[in-house]
Short mmCIF file of C-alpha atoms in Angstrom, two decimals:
data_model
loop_
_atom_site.label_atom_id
_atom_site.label_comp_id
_atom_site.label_asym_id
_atom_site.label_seq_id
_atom_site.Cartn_x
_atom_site.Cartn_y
_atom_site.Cartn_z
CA UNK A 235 0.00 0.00 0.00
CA UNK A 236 2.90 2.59 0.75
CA UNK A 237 4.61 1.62 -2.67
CA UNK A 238 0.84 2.71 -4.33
CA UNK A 239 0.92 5.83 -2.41
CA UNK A 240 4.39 7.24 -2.90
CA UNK A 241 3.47 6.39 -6.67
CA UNK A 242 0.17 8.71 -6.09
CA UNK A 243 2.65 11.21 -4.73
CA UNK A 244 5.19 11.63 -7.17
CA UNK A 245 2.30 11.44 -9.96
CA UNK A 246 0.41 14.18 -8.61
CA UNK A 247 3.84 16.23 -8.69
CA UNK A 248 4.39 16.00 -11.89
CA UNK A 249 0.98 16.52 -13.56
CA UNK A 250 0.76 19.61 -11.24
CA UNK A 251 4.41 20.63 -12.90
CA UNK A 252 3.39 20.11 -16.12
CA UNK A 253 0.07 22.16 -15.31
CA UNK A 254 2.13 25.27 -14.08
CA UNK A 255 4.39 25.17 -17.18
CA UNK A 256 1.48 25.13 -19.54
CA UNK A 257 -0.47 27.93 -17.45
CA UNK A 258 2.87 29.58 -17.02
CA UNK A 259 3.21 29.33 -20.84
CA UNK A 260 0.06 30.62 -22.33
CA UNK A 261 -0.32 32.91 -20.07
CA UNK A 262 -3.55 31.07 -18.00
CA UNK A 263 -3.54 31.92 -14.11
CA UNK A 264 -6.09 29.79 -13.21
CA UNK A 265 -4.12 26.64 -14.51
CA UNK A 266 -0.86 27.87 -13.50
CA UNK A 267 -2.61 28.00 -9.75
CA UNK A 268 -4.31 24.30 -9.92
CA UNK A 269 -1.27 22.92 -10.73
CA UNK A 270 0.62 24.65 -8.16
CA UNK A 271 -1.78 23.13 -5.63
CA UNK A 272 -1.99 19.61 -7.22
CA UNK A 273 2.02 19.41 -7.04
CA UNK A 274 1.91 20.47 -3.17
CA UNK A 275 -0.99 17.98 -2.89
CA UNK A 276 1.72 15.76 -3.74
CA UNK A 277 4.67 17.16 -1.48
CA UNK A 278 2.42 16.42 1.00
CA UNK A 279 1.80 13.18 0.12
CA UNK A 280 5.40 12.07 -0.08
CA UNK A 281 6.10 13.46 3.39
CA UNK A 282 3.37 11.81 5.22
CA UNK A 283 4.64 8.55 3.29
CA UNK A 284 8.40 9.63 4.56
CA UNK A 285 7.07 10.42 8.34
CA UNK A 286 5.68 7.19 8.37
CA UNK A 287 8.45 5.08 7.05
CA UNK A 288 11.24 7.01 9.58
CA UNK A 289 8.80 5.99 12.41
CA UNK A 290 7.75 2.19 11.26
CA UNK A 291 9.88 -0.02 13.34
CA UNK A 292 12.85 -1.40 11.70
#
């Protein structure tokens, strides 16, 4: 399950990447900002995924 979520995780940063280059691009604000959330959506993701595999017992 933590394998399927880190994958969720790094796929939501890069389609929100590739959404603030295109809004970026052609000059669409709205875009630019939806992909600047989906791509922290996906920080956040990768850190909750991190915090739990530092504390999972070894």
């Amino acid at each position: 399950m933590a394998a399927d979520e880190k994958a969720q995780a790094k796929g939501e940063q890069a389609r929100g990447k590739i959404k603030k280059v295109v809004g970026d691009t052609v000059g669409n604000e709205s875009l630019k900002a939806e992909g600047h959330a989906e791509e922290s959506k996906g920080d956040l993701r990768e850190a909750k995924e991190k915090a739990k595999d530092a504390i999972k017992p070894k």
